[in-house]
Amino acid sequence: MAALADPDLPLTSGLADALERVAEMHPECDLSNPGTPSATVAILRHRHGALDHLVLADSPIIFGTPQGYSVITDLRVDDVLPEMKAEVERHETHTEGHREALQLFVLAQRQVRNTARRILGCCGQPRSG
């Protein structure tokens, strides 16, 4: 992420480069596996007299101003597989139906995580999106 000190480097490029470097440090990991651990990202940078930000998944950036607070967050995950999410929410927590629906939902999310279709979190495919 040190490359982001260059104010002309887009945040997305700096993040992709950082992910590639981390992936190179772990060649034994199967980063194409949909179950690969993922991460959230929140970057705030001052450049050219303005603030530049990148928010990926559920790590927010919160600004305090005299008028109150502003929150920048990435809620795209809420738009993915809405029928399956609704099925999970239909069941009371800690019931068998909830566990089964949640397991199916998580497995389905893994199939669309960090692909050209959607980015739900930052994982093994740094240039997807």
mmCIF file of C-alpha atoms in Angstrom:
data_model
loop_
_atom_site.group_PDB
_atom_site.id
_atom_site.type_symbol
_atom_site.label_atom_id
_atom_site.label_comp_id
_atom_site.label_asym_id
_atom_site.label_seq_id
_atom_site.Cartn_x
_atom_site.Cartn_y
_atom_site.Cartn_z
ATOM 1 C CA MET A 1 0.000 0.000 0.000
ATOM 2 C CA ALA A 2 3.067 2.247 0.215
ATOM 3 C CA ALA A 3 2.663 2.858 -3.526
ATOM 4 C CA LEU A 4 -0.424 4.921 -2.693
ATOM 5 C CA ALA A 5 1.891 7.694 -1.511
ATOM 6 C CA ASP A 6 2.122 8.508 -5.236
ATOM 7 C CA PRO A 7 -0.837 10.889 -5.649
ATOM 8 C CA ASP A 8 -1.146 10.058 -9.351
ATOM 9 C CA LEU A 9 -1.668 6.334 -8.742
ATOM 10 C CA PRO A 10 -5.386 5.452 -8.654
ATOM 11 C CA LEU A 11 -6.432 3.805 -5.407
ATOM 12 C CA THR A 12 -7.787 0.782 -7.279
ATOM 13 C CA SER A 13 -4.415 0.234 -8.977
ATOM 14 C CA GLY A 14 -2.531 0.568 -5.698
ATOM 15 C CA LEU A 15 -4.840 -1.938 -4.022
ATOM 16 C CA ALA A 16 -4.541 -4.391 -6.925
ATOM 17 C CA ASP A 17 -0.743 -4.110 -6.829
ATOM 18 C CA ALA A 18 -0.711 -4.715 -3.073
ATOM 19 C CA LEU A 19 -2.909 -7.799 -3.479
ATOM 20 C CA GLU A 20 -0.654 -9.156 -6.190
ATOM 21 C CA ARG A 21 2.392 -8.711 -3.938
ATOM 22 C CA VAL A 22 0.667 -10.530 -1.078
ATOM 23 C CA ALA A 23 -0.400 -13.336 -3.449
ATOM 24 C CA GLU A 24 3.205 -13.683 -4.643
ATOM 25 C CA MET A 25 4.301 -14.068 -1.007
ATOM 26 C CA HIS A 26 1.927 -17.044 -0.629
ATOM 27 C CA PRO A 27 2.317 -19.167 -3.787
ATOM 28 C CA GLU A 28 1.148 -22.270 -1.914
ATOM 29 C CA CYS A 29 -2.344 -20.818 -1.458
ATOM 30 C CA ASP A 30 -5.085 -21.665 -3.940
ATOM 31 C CA LEU A 31 -6.422 -18.168 -4.453
ATOM 32 C CA SER A 32 -8.858 -19.309 -7.137
ATOM 33 C CA ASN A 33 -10.836 -21.304 -4.549
ATOM 34 C CA PRO A 34 -14.119 -19.487 -3.798
ATOM 35 C CA GLY A 35 -13.574 -20.256 -0.104
ATOM 36 C CA THR A 36 -10.363 -18.219 -0.035
ATOM 37 C CA PRO A 37 -10.429 -15.805 2.894
ATOM 38 C CA SER A 38 -11.287 -12.283 1.888
ATOM 39 C CA ALA A 39 -10.855 -8.859 3.396
ATOM 40 C CA THR A 40 -12.520 -5.508 3.473
ATOM 41 C CA VAL A 41 -10.713 -2.299 2.611
ATOM 42 C CA ALA A 42 -11.130 1.358 3.537
ATOM 43 C CA ILE A 43 -8.542 3.803 2.182
ATOM 44 C CA LEU A 44 -8.582 7.562 2.648
ATOM 45 C CA ARG A 45 -5.883 9.669 0.986
ATOM 46 C CA HIS A 46 -5.272 13.389 0.720
ATOM 47 C CA ARG A 47 -4.093 14.302 -2.775
ATOM 48 C CA HIS A 48 -4.127 17.390 -4.947
ATOM 49 C CA GLY A 49 -5.990 19.345 -2.257
ATOM 50 C CA ALA A 50 -8.852 16.866 -1.981
ATOM 51 C CA LEU A 51 -9.693 13.604 -0.253
ATOM 52 C CA ASP A 52 -9.604 10.425 -2.300
ATOM 53 C CA HIS A 53 -11.275 7.270 -0.984
ATOM 54 C CA LEU A 54 -11.845 3.613 -1.775
ATOM 55 C CA VAL A 55 -14.203 1.469 0.262
ATOM 56 C CA LEU A 56 -14.621 -2.240 -0.448
ATOM 57 C CA ALA A 57 -17.117 -4.379 1.458
ATOM 58 C CA ASP A 58 -18.133 -3.449 4.988
ATOM 59 C CA SER A 59 -15.206 -1.353 6.253
ATOM 60 C CA PRO A 60 -16.551 2.202 6.438
ATOM 61 C CA ILE A 61 -14.917 5.602 6.359
ATOM 62 C CA ILE A 62 -16.549 8.038 8.782
ATOM 63 C CA PHE A 63 -16.129 11.809 8.543
ATOM 64 C CA GLY A 64 -16.908 14.098 11.435
ATOM 65 C CA THR A 65 -18.008 17.607 10.469
ATOM 66 C CA PRO A 66 -19.608 20.470 12.380
ATOM 67 C CA GLN A 67 -22.933 19.382 10.835
ATOM 68 C CA GLY A 68 -22.597 15.754 11.982
ATOM 69 C CA TYR A 69 -21.162 12.569 10.556
ATOM 70 C CA SER A 70 -20.947 11.196 7.033
ATOM 71 C CA VAL A 71 -20.359 7.517 6.365
ATOM 72 C CA ILE A 72 -18.962 6.019 3.172
ATOM 73 C CA THR A 73 -19.486 2.280 2.896
ATOM 74 C CA ASP A 74 -19.902 -0.357 0.222
ATOM 75 C CA LEU A 75 -23.277 -2.049 0.575
ATOM 76 C CA ARG A 76 -23.247 -3.949 -2.722
ATOM 77 C CA VAL A 77 -23.203 -7.228 -0.814
ATOM 78 C CA ASP A 78 -26.785 -6.460 0.249
ATOM 79 C CA ASP A 79 -27.865 -6.547 -3.409
ATOM 80 C CA VAL A 80 -26.415 -9.981 -4.174
ATOM 81 C CA LEU A 81 -28.714 -12.996 -4.041
ATOM 82 C CA PRO A 82 -31.624 -11.136 -2.403
ATOM 83 C CA GLU A 83 -33.957 -14.150 -2.529
ATOM 84 C CA MET A 84 -31.476 -16.298 -0.634
ATOM 85 C CA LYS A 85 -30.835 -13.529 1.891
ATOM 86 C CA ALA A 86 -34.598 -13.213 2.433
ATOM 87 C CA GLU A 87 -34.809 -16.971 3.010
ATOM 88 C CA VAL A 88 -32.151 -16.742 5.719
ATOM 89 C CA GLU A 89 -33.962 -13.824 7.354
ATOM 90 C CA ARG A 90 -37.270 -15.710 7.237
ATOM 91 C CA HIS A 91 -35.996 -18.162 9.865
ATOM 92 C CA GLU A 92 -35.427 -17.512 13.542
ATOM 93 C CA THR A 93 -31.723 -17.422 14.391
ATOM 94 C CA HIS A 94 -30.194 -20.659 15.761
ATOM 95 C CA THR A 95 -32.868 -22.886 14.228
ATOM 96 C CA GLU A 96 -32.177 -25.719 11.812
ATOM 97 C CA GLY A 97 -33.942 -23.844 8.996
ATOM 98 C CA HIS A 98 -31.797 -20.767 9.601
ATOM 99 C CA ARG A 99 -28.570 -22.817 9.638
ATOM 100 C CA GLU A 100 -29.481 -24.596 6.411
ATOM 101 C CA ALA A 101 -30.537 -21.406 4.603
ATOM 102 C CA LEU A 102 -27.432 -19.576 5.815
ATOM 103 C CA GLN A 103 -25.149 -22.375 4.654
ATOM 104 C CA LEU A 104 -26.713 -22.340 1.177
ATOM 105 C CA PHE A 105 -26.484 -18.525 1.072
ATOM 106 C CA VAL A 106 -22.791 -18.485 2.018
ATOM 107 C CA LEU A 107 -21.963 -21.190 -0.542
ATOM 108 C CA ALA A 108 -23.781 -19.210 -3.247
ATOM 109 C CA GLN A 109 -21.996 -15.981 -2.244
ATOM 110 C CA ARG A 110 -18.641 -17.718 -2.619
ATOM 111 C CA GLN A 111 -19.461 -18.451 -6.244
ATOM 112 C CA VAL A 112 -19.825 -14.744 -7.048
ATOM 113 C CA ARG A 113 -17.209 -13.356 -4.658
ATOM 114 C CA ASN A 114 -14.515 -11.309 -6.379
ATOM 115 C CA THR A 115 -15.484 -12.196 -9.923
ATOM 116 C CA ALA A 116 -16.208 -10.084 -12.970
ATOM 117 C CA ARG A 117 -19.869 -10.277 -11.886
ATOM 118 C CA ARG A 118 -19.431 -8.862 -8.381
ATOM 119 C CA ILE A 119 -16.846 -7.993 -5.780
ATOM 120 C CA LEU A 120 -18.126 -8.905 -2.329
ATOM 121 C CA GLY A 121 -14.791 -8.661 -0.639
ATOM 122 C CA CYS A 122 -11.228 -8.481 -1.632
ATOM 123 C CA CYS A 123 -9.683 -11.910 -2.071
ATOM 124 C CA GLY A 124 -7.517 -13.888 -4.446
ATOM 125 C CA GLN A 125 -8.266 -12.213 -7.789
ATOM 126 C CA PRO A 126 -6.763 -8.718 -7.455
ATOM 127 C CA ARG A 127 -7.861 -7.411 -10.852
ATOM 128 C CA SER A 128 -11.434 -8.745 -10.830
ATOM 129 C CA GLY A 129 -14.253 -6.327 -10.913
#
